[in-house]
PDB file of C-alpha atoms in Angstrom:
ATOM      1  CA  UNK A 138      35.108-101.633-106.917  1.00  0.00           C
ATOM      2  CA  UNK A 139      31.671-100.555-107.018  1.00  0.00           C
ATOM      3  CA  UNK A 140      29.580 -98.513-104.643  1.00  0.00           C
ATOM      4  CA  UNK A 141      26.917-100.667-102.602  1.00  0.00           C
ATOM      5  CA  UNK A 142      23.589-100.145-104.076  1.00  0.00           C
ATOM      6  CA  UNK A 143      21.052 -97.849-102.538  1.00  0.00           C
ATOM      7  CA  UNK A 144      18.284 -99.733-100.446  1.00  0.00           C
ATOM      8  CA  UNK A 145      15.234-100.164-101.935  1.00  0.00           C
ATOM      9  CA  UNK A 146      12.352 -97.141-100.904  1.00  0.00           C
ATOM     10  CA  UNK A 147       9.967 -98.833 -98.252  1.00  0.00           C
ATOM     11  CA  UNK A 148      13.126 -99.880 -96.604  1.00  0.00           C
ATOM     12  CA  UNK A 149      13.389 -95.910 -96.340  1.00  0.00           C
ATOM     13  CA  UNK A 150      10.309 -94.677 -95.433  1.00  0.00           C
ATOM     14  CA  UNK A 151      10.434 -97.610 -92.416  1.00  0.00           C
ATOM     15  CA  UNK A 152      13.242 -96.295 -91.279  1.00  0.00           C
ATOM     16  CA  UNK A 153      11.733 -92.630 -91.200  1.00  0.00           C
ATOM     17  CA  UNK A 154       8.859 -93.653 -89.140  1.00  0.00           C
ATOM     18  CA  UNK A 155      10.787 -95.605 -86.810  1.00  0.00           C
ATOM     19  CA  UNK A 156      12.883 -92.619 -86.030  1.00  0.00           C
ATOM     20  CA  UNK A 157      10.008 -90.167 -85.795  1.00  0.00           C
ATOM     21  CA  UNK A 158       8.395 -92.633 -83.058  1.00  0.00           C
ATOM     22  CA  UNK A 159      11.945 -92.621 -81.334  1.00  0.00           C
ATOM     23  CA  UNK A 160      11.380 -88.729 -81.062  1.00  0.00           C
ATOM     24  CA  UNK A 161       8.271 -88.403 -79.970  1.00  0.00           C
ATOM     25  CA  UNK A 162       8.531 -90.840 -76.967  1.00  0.00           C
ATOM     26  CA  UNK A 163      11.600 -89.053 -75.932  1.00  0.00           C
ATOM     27  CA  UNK A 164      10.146 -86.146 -76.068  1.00  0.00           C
ATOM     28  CA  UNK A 165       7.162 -87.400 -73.653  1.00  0.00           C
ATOM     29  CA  UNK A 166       9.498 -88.781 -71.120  1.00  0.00           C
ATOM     30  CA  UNK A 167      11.190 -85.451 -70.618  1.00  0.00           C
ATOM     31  CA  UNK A 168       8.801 -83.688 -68.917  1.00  0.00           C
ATOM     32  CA  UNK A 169       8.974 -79.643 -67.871  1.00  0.00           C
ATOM     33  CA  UNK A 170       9.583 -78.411 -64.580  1.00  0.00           C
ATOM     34  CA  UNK A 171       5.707 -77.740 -62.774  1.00  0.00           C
ATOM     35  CA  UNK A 172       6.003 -74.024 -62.456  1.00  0.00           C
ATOM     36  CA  UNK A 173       2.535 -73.469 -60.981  1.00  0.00           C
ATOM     37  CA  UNK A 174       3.336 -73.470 -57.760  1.00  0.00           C
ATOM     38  CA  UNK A 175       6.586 -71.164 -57.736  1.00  0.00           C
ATOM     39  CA  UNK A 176       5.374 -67.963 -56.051  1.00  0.00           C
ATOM     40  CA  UNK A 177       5.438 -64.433 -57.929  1.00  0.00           C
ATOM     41  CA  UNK A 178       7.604 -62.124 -57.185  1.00  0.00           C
ATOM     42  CA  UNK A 179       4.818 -59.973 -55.302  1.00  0.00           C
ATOM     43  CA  UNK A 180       4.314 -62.919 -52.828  1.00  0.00           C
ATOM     44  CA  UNK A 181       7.960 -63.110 -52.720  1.00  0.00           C
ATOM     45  CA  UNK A 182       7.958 -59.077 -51.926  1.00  0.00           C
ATOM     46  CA  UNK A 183       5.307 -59.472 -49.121  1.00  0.00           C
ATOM     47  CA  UNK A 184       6.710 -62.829 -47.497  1.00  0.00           C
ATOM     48  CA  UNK A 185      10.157 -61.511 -46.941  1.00  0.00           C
ATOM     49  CA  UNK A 186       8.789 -57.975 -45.575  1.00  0.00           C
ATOM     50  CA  UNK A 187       9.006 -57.896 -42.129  1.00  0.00           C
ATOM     51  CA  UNK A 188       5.940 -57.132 -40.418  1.00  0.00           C
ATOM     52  CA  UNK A 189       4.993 -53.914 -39.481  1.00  0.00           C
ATOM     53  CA  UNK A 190       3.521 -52.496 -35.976  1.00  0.00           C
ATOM     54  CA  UNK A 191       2.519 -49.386 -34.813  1.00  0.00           C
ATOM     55  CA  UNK A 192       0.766 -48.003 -31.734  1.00  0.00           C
ATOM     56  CA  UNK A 193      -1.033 -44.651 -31.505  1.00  0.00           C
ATOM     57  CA  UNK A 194       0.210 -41.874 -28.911  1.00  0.00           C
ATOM     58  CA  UNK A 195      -2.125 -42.915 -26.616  1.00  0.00           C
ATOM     59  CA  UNK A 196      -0.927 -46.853 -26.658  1.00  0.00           C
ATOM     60  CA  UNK A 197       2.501 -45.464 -26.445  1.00  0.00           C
ATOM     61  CA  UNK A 198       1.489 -43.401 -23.145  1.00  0.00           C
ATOM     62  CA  UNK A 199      -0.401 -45.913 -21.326  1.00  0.00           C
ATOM     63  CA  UNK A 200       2.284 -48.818 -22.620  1.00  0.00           C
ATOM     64  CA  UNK A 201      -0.901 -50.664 -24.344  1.00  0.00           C
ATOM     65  CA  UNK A 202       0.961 -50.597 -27.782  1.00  0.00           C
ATOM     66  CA  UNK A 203       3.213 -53.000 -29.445  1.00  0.00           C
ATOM     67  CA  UNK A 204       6.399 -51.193 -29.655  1.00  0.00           C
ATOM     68  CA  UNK A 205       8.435 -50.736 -26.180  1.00  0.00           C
ATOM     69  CA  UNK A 206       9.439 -46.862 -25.451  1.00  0.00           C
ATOM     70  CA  UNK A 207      11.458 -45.908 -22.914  1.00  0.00           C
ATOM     71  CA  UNK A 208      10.239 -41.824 -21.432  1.00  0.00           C
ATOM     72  CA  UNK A 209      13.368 -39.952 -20.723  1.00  0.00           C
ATOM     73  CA  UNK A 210      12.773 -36.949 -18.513  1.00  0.00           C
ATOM     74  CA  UNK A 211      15.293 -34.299 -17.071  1.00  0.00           C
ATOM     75  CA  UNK A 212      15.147 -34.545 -13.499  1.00  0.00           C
ATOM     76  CA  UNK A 213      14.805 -30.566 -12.168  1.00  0.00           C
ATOM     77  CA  UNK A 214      18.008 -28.821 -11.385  1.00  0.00           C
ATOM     78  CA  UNK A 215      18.646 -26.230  -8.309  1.00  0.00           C
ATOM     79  CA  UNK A 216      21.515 -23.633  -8.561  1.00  0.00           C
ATOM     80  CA  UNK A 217      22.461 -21.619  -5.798  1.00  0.00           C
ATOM     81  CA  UNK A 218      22.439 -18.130  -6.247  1.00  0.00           C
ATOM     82  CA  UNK A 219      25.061 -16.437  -4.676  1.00  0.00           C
ATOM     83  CA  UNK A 220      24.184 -14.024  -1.824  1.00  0.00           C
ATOM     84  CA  UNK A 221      25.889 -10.494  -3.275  1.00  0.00           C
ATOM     85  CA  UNK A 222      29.349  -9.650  -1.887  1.00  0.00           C
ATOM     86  CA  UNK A 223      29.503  -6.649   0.530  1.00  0.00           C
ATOM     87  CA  UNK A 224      31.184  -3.358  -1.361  1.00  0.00           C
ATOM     88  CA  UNK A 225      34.245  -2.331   0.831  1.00  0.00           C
ATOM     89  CA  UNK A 226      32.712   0.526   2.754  1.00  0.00           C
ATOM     90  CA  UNK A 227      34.307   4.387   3.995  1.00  0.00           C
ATOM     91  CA  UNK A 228      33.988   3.106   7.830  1.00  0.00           C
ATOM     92  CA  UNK A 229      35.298  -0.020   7.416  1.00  0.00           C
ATOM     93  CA  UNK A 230      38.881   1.079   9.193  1.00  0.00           C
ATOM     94  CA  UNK A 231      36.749   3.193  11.570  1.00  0.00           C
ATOM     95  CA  UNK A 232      37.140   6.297  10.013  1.00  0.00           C
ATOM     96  CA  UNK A 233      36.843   8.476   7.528  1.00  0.00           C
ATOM     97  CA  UNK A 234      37.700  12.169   6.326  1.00  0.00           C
ATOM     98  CA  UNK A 235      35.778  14.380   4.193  1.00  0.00           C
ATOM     99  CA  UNK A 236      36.901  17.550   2.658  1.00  0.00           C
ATOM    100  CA  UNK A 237      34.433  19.553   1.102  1.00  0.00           C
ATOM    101  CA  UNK A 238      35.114  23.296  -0.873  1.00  0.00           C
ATOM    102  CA  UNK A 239      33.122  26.540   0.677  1.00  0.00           C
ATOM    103  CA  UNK A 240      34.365  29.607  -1.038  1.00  0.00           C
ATOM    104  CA  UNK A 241      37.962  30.415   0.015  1.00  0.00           C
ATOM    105  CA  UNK A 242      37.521  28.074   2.775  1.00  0.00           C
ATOM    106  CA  UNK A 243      37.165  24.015   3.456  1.00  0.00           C
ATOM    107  CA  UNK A 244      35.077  22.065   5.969  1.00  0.00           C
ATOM    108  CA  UNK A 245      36.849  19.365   6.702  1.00  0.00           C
ATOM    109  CA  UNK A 246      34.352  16.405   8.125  1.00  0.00           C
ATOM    110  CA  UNK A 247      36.054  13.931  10.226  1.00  0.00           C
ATOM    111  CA  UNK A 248      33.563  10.493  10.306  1.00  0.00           C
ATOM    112  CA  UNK A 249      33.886   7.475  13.000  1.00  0.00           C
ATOM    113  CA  UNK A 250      32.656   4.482  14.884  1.00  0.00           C
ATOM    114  CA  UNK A 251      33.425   2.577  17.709  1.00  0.00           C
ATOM    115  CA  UNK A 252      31.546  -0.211  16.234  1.00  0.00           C
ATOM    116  CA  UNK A 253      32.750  -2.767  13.548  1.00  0.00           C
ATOM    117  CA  UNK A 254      31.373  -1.350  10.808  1.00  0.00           C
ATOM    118  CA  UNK A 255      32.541  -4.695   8.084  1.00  0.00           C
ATOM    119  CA  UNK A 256      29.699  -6.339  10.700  1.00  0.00           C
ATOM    120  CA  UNK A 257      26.466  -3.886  10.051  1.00  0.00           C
ATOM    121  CA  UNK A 258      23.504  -5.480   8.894  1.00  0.00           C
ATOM    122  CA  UNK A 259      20.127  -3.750   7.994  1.00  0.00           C
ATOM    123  CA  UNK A 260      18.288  -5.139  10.597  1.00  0.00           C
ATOM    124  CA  UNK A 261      20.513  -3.158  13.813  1.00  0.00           C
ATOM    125  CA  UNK A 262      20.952  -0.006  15.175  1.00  0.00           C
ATOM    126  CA  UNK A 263      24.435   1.640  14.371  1.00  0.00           C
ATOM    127  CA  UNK A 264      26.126   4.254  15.917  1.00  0.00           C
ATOM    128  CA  UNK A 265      28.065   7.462  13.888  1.00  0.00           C
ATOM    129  CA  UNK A 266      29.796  10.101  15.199  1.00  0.00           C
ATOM    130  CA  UNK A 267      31.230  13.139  12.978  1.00  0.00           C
ATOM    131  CA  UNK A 268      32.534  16.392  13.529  1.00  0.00           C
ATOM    132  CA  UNK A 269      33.694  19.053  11.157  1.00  0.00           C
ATOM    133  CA  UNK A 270      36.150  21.891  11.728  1.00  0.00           C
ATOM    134  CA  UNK A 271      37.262  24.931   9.248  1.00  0.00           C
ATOM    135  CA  UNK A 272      40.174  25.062   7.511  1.00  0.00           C
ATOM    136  CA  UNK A 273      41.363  28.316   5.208  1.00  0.00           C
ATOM    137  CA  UNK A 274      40.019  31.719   4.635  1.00  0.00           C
ATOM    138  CA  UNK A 275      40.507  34.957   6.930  1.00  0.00           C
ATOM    139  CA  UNK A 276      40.377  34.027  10.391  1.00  0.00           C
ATOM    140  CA  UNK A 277      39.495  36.736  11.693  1.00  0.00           C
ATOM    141  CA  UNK A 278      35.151  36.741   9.972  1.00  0.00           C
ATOM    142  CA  UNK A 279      32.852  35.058  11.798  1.00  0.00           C
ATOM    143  CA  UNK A 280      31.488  32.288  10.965  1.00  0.00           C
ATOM    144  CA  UNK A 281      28.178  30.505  12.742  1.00  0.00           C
ATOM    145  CA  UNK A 282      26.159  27.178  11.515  1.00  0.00           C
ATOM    146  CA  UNK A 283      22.703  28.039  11.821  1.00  0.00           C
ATOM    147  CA  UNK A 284      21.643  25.063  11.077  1.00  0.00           C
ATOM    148  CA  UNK A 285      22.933  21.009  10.806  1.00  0.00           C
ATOM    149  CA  UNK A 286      20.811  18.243   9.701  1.00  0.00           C
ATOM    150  CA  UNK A 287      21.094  14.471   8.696  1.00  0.00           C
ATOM    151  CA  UNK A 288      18.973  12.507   7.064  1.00  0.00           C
ATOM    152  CA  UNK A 289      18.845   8.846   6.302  1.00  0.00           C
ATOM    153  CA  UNK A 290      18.246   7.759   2.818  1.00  0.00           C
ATOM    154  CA  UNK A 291      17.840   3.579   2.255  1.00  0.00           C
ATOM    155  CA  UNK A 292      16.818   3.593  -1.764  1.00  0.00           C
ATOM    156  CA  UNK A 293      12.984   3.807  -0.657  1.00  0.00           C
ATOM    157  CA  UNK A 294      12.728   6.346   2.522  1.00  0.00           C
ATOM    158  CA  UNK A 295      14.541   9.419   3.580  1.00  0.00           C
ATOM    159  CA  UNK A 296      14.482   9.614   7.495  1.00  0.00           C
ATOM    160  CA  UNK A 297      15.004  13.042   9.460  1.00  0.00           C
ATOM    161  CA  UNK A 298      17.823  11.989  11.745  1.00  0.00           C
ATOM    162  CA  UNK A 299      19.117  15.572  13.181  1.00  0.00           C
ATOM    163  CA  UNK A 300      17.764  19.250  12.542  1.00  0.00           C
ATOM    164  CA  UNK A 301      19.667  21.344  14.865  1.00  0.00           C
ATOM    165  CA  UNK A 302      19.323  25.171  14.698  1.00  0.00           C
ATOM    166  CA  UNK A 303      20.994  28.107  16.293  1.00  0.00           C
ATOM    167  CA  UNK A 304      23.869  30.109  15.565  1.00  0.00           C
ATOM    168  CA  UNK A 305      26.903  27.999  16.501  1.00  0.00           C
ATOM    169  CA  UNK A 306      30.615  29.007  16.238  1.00  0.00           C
ATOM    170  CA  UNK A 307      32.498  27.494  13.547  1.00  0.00           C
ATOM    171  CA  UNK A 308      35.753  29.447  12.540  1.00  0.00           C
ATOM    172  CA  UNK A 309      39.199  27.977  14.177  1.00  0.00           C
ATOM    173  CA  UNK A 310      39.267  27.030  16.925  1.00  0.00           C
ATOM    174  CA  UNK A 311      35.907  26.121  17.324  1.00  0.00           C
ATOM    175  CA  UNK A 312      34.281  22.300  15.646  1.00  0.00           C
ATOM    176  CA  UNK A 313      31.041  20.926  15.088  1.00  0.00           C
ATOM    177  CA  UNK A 314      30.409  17.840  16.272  1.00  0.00           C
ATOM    178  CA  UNK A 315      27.316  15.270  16.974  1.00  0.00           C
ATOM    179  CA  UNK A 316      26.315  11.760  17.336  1.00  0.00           C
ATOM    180  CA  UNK A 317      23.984   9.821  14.815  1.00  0.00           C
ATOM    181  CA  UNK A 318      22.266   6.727  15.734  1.00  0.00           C
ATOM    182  CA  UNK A 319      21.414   5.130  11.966  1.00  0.00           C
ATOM    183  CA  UNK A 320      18.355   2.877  12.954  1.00  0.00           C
ATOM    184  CA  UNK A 321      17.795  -0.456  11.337  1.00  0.00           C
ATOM    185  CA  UNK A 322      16.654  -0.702   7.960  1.00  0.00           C
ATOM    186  CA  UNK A 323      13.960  -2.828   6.177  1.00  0.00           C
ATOM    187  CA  UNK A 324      14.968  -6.365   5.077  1.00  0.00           C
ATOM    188  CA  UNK A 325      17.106  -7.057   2.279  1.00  0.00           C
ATOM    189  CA  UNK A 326      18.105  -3.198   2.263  1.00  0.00           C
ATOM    190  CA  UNK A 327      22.231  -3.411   0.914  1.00  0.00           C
ATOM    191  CA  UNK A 328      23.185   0.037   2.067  1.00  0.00           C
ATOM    192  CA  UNK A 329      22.080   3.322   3.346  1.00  0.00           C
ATOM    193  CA  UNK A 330      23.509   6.811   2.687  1.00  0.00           C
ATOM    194  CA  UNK A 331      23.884   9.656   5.268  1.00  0.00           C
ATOM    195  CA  UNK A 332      23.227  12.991   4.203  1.00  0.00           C
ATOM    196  CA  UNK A 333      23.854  16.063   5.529  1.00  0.00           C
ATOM    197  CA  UNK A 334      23.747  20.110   5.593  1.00  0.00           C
ATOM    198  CA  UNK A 335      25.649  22.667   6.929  1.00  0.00           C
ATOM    199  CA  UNK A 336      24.116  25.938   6.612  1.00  0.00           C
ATOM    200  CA  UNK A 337      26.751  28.612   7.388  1.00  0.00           C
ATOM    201  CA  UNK A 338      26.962  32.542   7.839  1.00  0.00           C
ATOM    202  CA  UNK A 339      29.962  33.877   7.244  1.00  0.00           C
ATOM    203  CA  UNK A 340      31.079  37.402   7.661  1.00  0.00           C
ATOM    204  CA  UNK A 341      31.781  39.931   4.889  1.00  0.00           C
ATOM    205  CA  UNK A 342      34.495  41.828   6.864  1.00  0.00           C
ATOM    206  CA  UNK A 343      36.035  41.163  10.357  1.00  0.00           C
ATOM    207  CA  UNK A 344      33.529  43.122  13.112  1.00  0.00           C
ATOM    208  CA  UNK A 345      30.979  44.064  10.379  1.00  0.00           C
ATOM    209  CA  UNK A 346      28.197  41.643  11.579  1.00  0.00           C
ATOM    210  CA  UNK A 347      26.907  41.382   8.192  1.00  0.00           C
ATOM    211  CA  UNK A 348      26.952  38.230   6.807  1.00  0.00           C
ATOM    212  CA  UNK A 349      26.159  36.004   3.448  1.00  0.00           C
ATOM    213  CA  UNK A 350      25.063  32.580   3.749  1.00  0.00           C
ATOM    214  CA  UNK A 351      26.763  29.063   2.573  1.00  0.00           C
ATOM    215  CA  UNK A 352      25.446  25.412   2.195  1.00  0.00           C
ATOM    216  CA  UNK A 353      27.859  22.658   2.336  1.00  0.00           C
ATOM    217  CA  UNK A 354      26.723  19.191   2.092  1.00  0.00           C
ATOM    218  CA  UNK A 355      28.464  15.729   2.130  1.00  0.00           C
ATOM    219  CA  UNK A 356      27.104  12.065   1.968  1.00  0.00           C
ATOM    220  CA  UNK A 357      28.812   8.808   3.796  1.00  0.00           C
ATOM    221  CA  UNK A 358      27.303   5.686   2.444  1.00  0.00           C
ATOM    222  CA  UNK A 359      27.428   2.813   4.803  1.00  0.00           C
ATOM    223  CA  UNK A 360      27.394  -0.749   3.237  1.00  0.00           C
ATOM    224  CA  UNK A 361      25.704  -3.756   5.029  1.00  0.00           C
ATOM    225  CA  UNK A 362      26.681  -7.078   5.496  1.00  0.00           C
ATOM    226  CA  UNK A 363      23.767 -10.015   5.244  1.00  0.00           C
ATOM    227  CA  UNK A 364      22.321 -11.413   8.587  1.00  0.00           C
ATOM    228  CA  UNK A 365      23.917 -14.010  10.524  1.00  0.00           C
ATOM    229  CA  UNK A 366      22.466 -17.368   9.255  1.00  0.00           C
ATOM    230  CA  UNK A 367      21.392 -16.535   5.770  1.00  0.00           C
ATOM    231  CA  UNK A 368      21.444 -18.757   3.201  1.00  0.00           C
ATOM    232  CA  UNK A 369      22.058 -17.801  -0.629  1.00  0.00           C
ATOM    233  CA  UNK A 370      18.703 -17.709  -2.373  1.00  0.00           C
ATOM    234  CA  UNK A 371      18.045 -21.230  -4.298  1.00  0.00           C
ATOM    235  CA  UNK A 372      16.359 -20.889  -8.153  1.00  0.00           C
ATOM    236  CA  UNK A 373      15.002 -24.229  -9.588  1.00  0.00           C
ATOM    237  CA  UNK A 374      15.299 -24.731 -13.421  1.00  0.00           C
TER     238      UNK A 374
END
């Protein structure tokens, strides 16, 4: 059987332009998406940022600016300040006994009150009373106090409190004894001390009436209490 026979050539070439028509109103009714409009990505960048405020310090002070600040402040704090605690003084059981070295010998100082010495204050008048024997040594030499004083020493002022003179006895069995009266102190003073001097002869042999001379001393320090009514000192922070 034979093959059909070819069609003749303007056949063809009608064909051709037919089809090239086809294409070229197909390709006019598919148009491309408008892409004029569609924002760039800079105006996407500076839509979707969210807008910024800011207020300057002074807006922020006198709450003209845009941006709501809430001022903290620390409220001020007062701590009490313990008042200091009384040191546990000599007197406190109403006596007290010193013993002090002279030579071959000790004077032996015997210190009390009648008062309630855990009460003193600076601001009153107390009320001491010592007296001081011999204890030791030969007892057959002499030996006189020429001299007892007491003075009163707060931290800032030393007071003259006794200066007695004279030539008293002092070996066995004869004491020396006196009264004090401690007078109040200035304000705020914690303790006073209470100083005082013997100033002995004693005898070089027993009925030679020549004598050499000694200085004891000895200090009782006498703690206060603070005043009825006061208040521990207050420091704000």
């Amino acid at each position: 059987m034979r093959p059909p026979a070819p069609p003749p050539p303007r056949r063809r070439r009608a064909l051709l332009v037919g089809a090239v028509l086809i294409g070229t109103a197909t390709l006019s009714a598919c148009q491309l998406p408008d892409v004029s409009m569609s924002p760039s990505a800079a105006e996407v960048a500076v839509t979707s940022a969210p807008a910024a405020t800011s207020s300057s310090p002074a807006d922020r002070r006198s709450g003209t600016g845009t941006t709501d600040e809430a001022v903290v402040t620390s409220p001020a704090t007062t701590e009490a300040v313990a008042a200091p605690t009384r040191p546990a003084g000599e007197l406190d059981t109403g006596s007290a006994t010193h013993v002090v070295t002279a030579g071959d010998r000790q004077v032996v100082v015997d210190w009390w009150t009648t008062q309630q010495a855990t009460a003193w204050t600076a601001d009153v008048e107390k009320s001491v009373q010592l007296a001081a024997h011999l204890e030791g040594g030969d007892p057959d030499l002499e030996v006189l106090i020429t001299r007892f004083s007491a003075v009163l020493d707060d931290g800032t002022t030393r007071t003259s409190l006794v200066d007695d003179r004279g030539e008293f006895a002092f070996q066995p069995p004869y004491p020396y004894g006196t009264a004090l009266t401690v007078p109040a102190s200035p304000a705020g003073t914690a303790s006073v001390s209470l100083d005082v001097q013997f100033d002995l002869l004693v005898e070089t042999e027993p009925g030679s009436q020549r004598y050499f001379r000694q200085t004891v001393l000895d200090t009782l320090v006498l703690p206060f209490a603070a005043p009825a009514g006061a208040t521990p000192s207050q420091e704000t922070r």
